[in-house]
Short mmCIF file of C-alpha atoms in Angstrom, two decimals:
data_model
loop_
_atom_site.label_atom_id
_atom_site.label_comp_id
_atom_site.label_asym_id
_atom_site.label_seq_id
_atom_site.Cartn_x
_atom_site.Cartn_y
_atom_site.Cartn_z
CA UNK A 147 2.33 32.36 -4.51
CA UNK A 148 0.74 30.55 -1.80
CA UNK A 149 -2.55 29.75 -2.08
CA UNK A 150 -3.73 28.40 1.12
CA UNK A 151 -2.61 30.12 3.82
CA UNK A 152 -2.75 29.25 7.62
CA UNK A 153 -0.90 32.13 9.38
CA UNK A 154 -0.52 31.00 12.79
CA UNK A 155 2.50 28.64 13.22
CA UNK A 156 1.40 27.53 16.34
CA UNK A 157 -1.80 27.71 18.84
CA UNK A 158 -2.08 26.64 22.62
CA UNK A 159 -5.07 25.55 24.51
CA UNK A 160 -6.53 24.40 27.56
CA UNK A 161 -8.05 20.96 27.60
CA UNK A 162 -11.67 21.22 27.60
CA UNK A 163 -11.36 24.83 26.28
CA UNK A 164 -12.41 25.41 22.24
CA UNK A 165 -9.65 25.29 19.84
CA UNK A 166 -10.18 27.50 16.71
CA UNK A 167 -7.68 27.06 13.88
CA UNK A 168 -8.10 29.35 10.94
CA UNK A 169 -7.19 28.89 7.45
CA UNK A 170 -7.48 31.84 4.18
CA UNK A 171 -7.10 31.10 0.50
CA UNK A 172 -6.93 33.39 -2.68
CA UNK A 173 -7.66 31.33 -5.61
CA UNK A 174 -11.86 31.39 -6.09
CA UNK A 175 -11.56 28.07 -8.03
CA UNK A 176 -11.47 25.98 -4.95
CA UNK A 177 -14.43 24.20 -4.13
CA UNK A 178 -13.66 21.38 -1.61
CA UNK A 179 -12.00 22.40 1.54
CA UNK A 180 -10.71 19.59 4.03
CA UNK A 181 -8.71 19.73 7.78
CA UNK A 182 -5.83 16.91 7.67
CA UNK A 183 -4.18 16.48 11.12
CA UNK A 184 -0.70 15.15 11.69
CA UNK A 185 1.11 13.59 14.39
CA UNK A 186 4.70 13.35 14.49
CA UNK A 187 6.37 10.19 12.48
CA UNK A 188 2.88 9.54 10.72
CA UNK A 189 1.29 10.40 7.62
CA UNK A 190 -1.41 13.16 7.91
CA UNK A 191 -5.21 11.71 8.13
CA UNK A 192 -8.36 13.55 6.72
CA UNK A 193 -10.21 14.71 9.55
CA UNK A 194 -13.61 16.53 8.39
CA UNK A 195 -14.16 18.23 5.13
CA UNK A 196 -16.37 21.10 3.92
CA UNK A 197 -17.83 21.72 -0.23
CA UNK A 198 -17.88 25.11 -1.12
CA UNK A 199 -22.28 25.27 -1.44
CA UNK A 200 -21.84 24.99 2.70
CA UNK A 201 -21.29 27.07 5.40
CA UNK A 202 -20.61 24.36 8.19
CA UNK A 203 -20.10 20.56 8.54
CA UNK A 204 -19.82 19.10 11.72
CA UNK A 205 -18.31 15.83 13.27
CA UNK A 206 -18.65 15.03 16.60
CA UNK A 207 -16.39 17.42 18.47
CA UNK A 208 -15.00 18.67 15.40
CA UNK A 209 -16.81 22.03 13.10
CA UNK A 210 -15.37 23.65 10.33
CA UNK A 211 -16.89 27.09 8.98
CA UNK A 212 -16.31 28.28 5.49
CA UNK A 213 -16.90 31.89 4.87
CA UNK A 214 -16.97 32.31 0.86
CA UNK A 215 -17.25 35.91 0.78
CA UNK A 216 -13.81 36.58 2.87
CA UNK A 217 -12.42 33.57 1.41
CA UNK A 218 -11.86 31.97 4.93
CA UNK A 219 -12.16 28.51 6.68
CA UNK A 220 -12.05 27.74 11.06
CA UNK A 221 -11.89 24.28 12.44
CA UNK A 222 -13.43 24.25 15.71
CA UNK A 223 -12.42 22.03 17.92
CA UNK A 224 -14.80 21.49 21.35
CA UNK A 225 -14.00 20.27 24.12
CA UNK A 226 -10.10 20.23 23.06
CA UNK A 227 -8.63 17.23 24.91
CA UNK A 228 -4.59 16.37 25.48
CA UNK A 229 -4.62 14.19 22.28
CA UNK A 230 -5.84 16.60 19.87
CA UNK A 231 -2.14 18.54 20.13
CA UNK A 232 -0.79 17.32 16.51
CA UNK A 233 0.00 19.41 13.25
CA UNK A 234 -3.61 20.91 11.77
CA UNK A 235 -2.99 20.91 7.70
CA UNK A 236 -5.90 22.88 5.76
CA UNK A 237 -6.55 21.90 2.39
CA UNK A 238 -8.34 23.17 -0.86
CA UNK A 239 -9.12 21.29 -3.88
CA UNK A 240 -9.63 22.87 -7.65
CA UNK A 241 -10.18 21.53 -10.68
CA UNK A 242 -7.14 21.14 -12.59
CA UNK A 243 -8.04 19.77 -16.04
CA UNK A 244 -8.37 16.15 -17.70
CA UNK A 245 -11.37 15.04 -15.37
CA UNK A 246 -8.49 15.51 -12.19
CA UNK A 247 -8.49 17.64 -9.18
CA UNK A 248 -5.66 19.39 -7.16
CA UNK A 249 -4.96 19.84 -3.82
CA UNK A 250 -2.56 22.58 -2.53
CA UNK A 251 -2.28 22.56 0.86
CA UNK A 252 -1.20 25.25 3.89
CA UNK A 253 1.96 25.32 5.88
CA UNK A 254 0.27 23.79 8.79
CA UNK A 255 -0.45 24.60 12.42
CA UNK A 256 0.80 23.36 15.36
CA UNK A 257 -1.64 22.75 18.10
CA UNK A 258 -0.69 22.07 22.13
CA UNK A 259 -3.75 21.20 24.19
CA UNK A 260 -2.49 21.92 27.81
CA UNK A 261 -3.76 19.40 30.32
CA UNK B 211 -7.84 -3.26 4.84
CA UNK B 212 -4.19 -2.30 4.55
CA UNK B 213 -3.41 1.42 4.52
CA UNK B 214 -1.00 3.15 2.41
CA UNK B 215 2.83 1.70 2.58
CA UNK B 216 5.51 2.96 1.62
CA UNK B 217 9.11 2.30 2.08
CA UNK B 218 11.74 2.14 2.95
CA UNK B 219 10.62 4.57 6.37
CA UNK B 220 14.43 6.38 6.36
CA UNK B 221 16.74 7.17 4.12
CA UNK B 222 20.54 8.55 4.23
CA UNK B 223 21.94 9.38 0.71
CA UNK B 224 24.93 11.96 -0.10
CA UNK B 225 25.07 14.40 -2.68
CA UNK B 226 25.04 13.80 -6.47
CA UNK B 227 23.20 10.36 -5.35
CA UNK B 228 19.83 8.83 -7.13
CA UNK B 229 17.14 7.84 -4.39
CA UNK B 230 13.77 5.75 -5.44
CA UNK B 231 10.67 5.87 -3.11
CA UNK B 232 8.02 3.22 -3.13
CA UNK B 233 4.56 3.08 -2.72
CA UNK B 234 1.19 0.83 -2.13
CA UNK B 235 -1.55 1.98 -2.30
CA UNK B 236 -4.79 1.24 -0.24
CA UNK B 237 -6.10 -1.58 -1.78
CA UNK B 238 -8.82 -0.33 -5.02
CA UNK B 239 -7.23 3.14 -4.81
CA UNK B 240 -6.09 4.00 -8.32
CA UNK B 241 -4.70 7.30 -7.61
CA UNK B 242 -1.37 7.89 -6.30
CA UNK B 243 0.09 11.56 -5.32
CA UNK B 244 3.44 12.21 -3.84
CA UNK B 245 4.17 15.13 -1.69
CA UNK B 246 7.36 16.41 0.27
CA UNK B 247 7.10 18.20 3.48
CA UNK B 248 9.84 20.34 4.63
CA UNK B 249 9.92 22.04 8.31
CA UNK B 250 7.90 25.85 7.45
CA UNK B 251 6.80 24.85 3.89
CA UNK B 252 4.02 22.46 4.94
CA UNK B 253 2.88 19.49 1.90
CA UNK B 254 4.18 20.65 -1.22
CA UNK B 255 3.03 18.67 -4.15
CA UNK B 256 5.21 16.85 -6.41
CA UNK B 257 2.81 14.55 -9.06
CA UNK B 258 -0.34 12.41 -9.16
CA UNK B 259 -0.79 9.32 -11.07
CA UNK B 260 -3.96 8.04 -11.94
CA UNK B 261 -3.82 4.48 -13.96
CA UNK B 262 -0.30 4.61 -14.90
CA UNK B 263 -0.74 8.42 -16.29
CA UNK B 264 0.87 11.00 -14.50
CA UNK B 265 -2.49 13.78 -14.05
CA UNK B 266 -0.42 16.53 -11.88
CA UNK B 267 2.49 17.97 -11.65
CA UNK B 268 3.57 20.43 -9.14
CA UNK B 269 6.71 23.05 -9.16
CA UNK B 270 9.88 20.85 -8.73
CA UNK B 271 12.72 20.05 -11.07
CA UNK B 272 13.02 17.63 -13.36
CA UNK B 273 15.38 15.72 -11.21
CA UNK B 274 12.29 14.90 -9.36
CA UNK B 275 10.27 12.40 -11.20
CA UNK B 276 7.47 9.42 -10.31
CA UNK B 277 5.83 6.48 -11.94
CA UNK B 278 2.61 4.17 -11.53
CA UNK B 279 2.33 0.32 -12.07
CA UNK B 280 -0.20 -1.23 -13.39
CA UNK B 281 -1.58 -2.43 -9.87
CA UNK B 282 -1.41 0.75 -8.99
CA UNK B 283 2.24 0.90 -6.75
CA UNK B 284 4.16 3.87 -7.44
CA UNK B 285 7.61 4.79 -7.49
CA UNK B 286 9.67 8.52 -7.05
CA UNK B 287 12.55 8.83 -8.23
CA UNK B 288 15.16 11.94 -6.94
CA UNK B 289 18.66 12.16 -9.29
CA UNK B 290 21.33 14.17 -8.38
CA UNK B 291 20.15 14.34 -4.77
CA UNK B 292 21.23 17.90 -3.05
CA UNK B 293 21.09 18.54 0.97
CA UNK B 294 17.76 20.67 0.30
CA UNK B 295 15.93 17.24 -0.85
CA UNK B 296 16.01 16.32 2.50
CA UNK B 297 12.78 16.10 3.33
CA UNK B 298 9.70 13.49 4.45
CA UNK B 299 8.53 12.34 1.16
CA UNK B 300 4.49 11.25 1.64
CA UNK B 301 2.54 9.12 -0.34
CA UNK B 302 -1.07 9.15 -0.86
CA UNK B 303 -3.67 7.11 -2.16
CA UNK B 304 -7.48 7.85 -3.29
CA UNK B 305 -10.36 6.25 -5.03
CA UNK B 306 -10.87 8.62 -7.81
CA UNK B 307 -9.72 11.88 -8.52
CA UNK B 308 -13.29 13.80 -7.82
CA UNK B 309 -13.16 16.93 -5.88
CA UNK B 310 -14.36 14.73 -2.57
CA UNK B 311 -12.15 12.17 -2.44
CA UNK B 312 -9.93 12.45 0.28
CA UNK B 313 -6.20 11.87 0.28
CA UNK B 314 -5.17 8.72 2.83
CA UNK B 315 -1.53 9.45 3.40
CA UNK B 316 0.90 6.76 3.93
CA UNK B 317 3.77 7.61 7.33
CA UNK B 318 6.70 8.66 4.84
CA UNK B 319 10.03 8.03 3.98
CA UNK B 320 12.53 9.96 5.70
CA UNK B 321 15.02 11.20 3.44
CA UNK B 322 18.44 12.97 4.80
CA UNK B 323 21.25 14.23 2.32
CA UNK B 324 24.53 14.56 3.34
#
C-alpha cells in the first residue's frame, strides 16, 4: 500500500519555464510534508518543506502547495534552470509512536530542464 | 561540519553472503535511519535508531538488520544476501526525531549481488 504517491515517472521542461511536480498521499495522519531532490551518485538533500496548518511555503525559486482537502502536494519550481534536472523525492512524516516520527517516502520523479 | 559518511561507497557480494554497512552521522545528530532505494521503488525504509534503540522498523526481512553506537555510528547488517538486495543502501542522520526535522542523507553504498 503506498502511501505517498508521485505518479509521473518523469517531467521535461524548458529552462526558464515553471516546473510543477505533484505529489498525493492517502494516510490523513501525515502532518509534515518535505521535497528531497537527488542527483545521481549522491544522497538526496531536503529542499523546502511544508506542516500540514499551511497552504504554501516558499524558498527563493522554489513553492510547494499543500491542498489538505484532496490530500495533494506541487513543488513549483520558477524559473527552472539546467541544474535543477535531478530526481524530485516527496515526503510525508506521521507520528509513529514512542515520541518518534516516520517518513515514507514516493517513488520519485525525474526532472530534465531543457536548455 | 562533516556531513553524513558512510562506507564503503560500492559493494560486490555473491549470494548466500553477509554484507555490513557503516555509518557517521552529522556530528550532534542522534538519529540514524537507513533506507534502500531500488530503480521504480523510490526510498524504502528499513529502521531508525535513536540513542542506541532501534525506534522504526519498516517491511523487510529479518535478514535485514541495523545497530547504533553509543556515539551515534550505525551499522546494517544484510545475511544471506540474494541478487534482489542489490540496491543503494542510504544513510541518514537528524537532530531529533520531531515531525520537522529533516533527514540529511549520506551518498550511499552501492551494493551489487551476484
Amino acid at each position: 500500500d503506498q502511501q505517498v504517491k508521485q505518479n509521473s515517472p518523469s517531467l521535461s521542461v524548458q529552462e526558464g519555464r515553471i516546473s510543477i511536480l505533484n505529489c498525493d498521499y492517502t494516510n490523513s495522519m501525515f502532518d509534515y510534508f518535505l521535497w528531497y531532490k537527488k542527483y545521481p551518485a549522491e544522497g538526496p538533500t531536503f529542499l523546502i518543506s511544508i506542516s500540514s496548518i499551511k497552504d504554501k511555503n516558499e524558498d527563493g525559486r522554489f513553492t510547494v502547495f499543500l491542498n489538505k482537502s484532496a490530500k495533494h502536494l506541487s513543488l513549483h519550481i520558477v524559473p527552472s534552470q539546467p541544474g535543477d534536472s535531478a530526481v524530485y523525492f516527496c515526503a510525508a512524516i506521521a507520528y509513529s509512536g514512542a515520541g518518534s516520527y516516520q517518513l515514507t517516502f514516493g517513488k520519485g520523479t525525474k526532472l530534465s530542464v531543457i536548455p | 561540519k562533516a556531513g553524513v559518511t558512510q562506507t564503503p561507497r560500492y559493494l560486490i557480494k555473491t549470494r548466500g553472503q553477509q554484507v555490513t554497512l557503516s555509518c557517521s552521522p552529522i556530528s550532534g545528530h542522534r538519529s540514524v535511519s537507513w533506507y534502500q532505494q531500488t530503480p521504480g521503488q523510490g526510498l524504502q525504509f528499513l529502521f531508525e535508531y535513536f540513542s542506541e534503540t532501534q525506534r522504526n522498523k519498516g517491511n523487510f526481512p529479518g535478514r535485514f538488520s541495523g545497530r547504533q553506537f553509543s556515539n551515534s555510528r550505525s551499522e546494517m547488517n544484510v545475511s544471506t544476501l540474494e541478487l534482489g538486495d542489490s540496491a543503494l543502501y542510504l544513510c541518514a542522520s537528524r537532530l531529533g526525531t520531531t515531525n520537522n526535522s529533516p533527514l540529511h542523507f549520506g551518498n550511499g553504498t552501492r551494493l551489487t549481488v551476484t
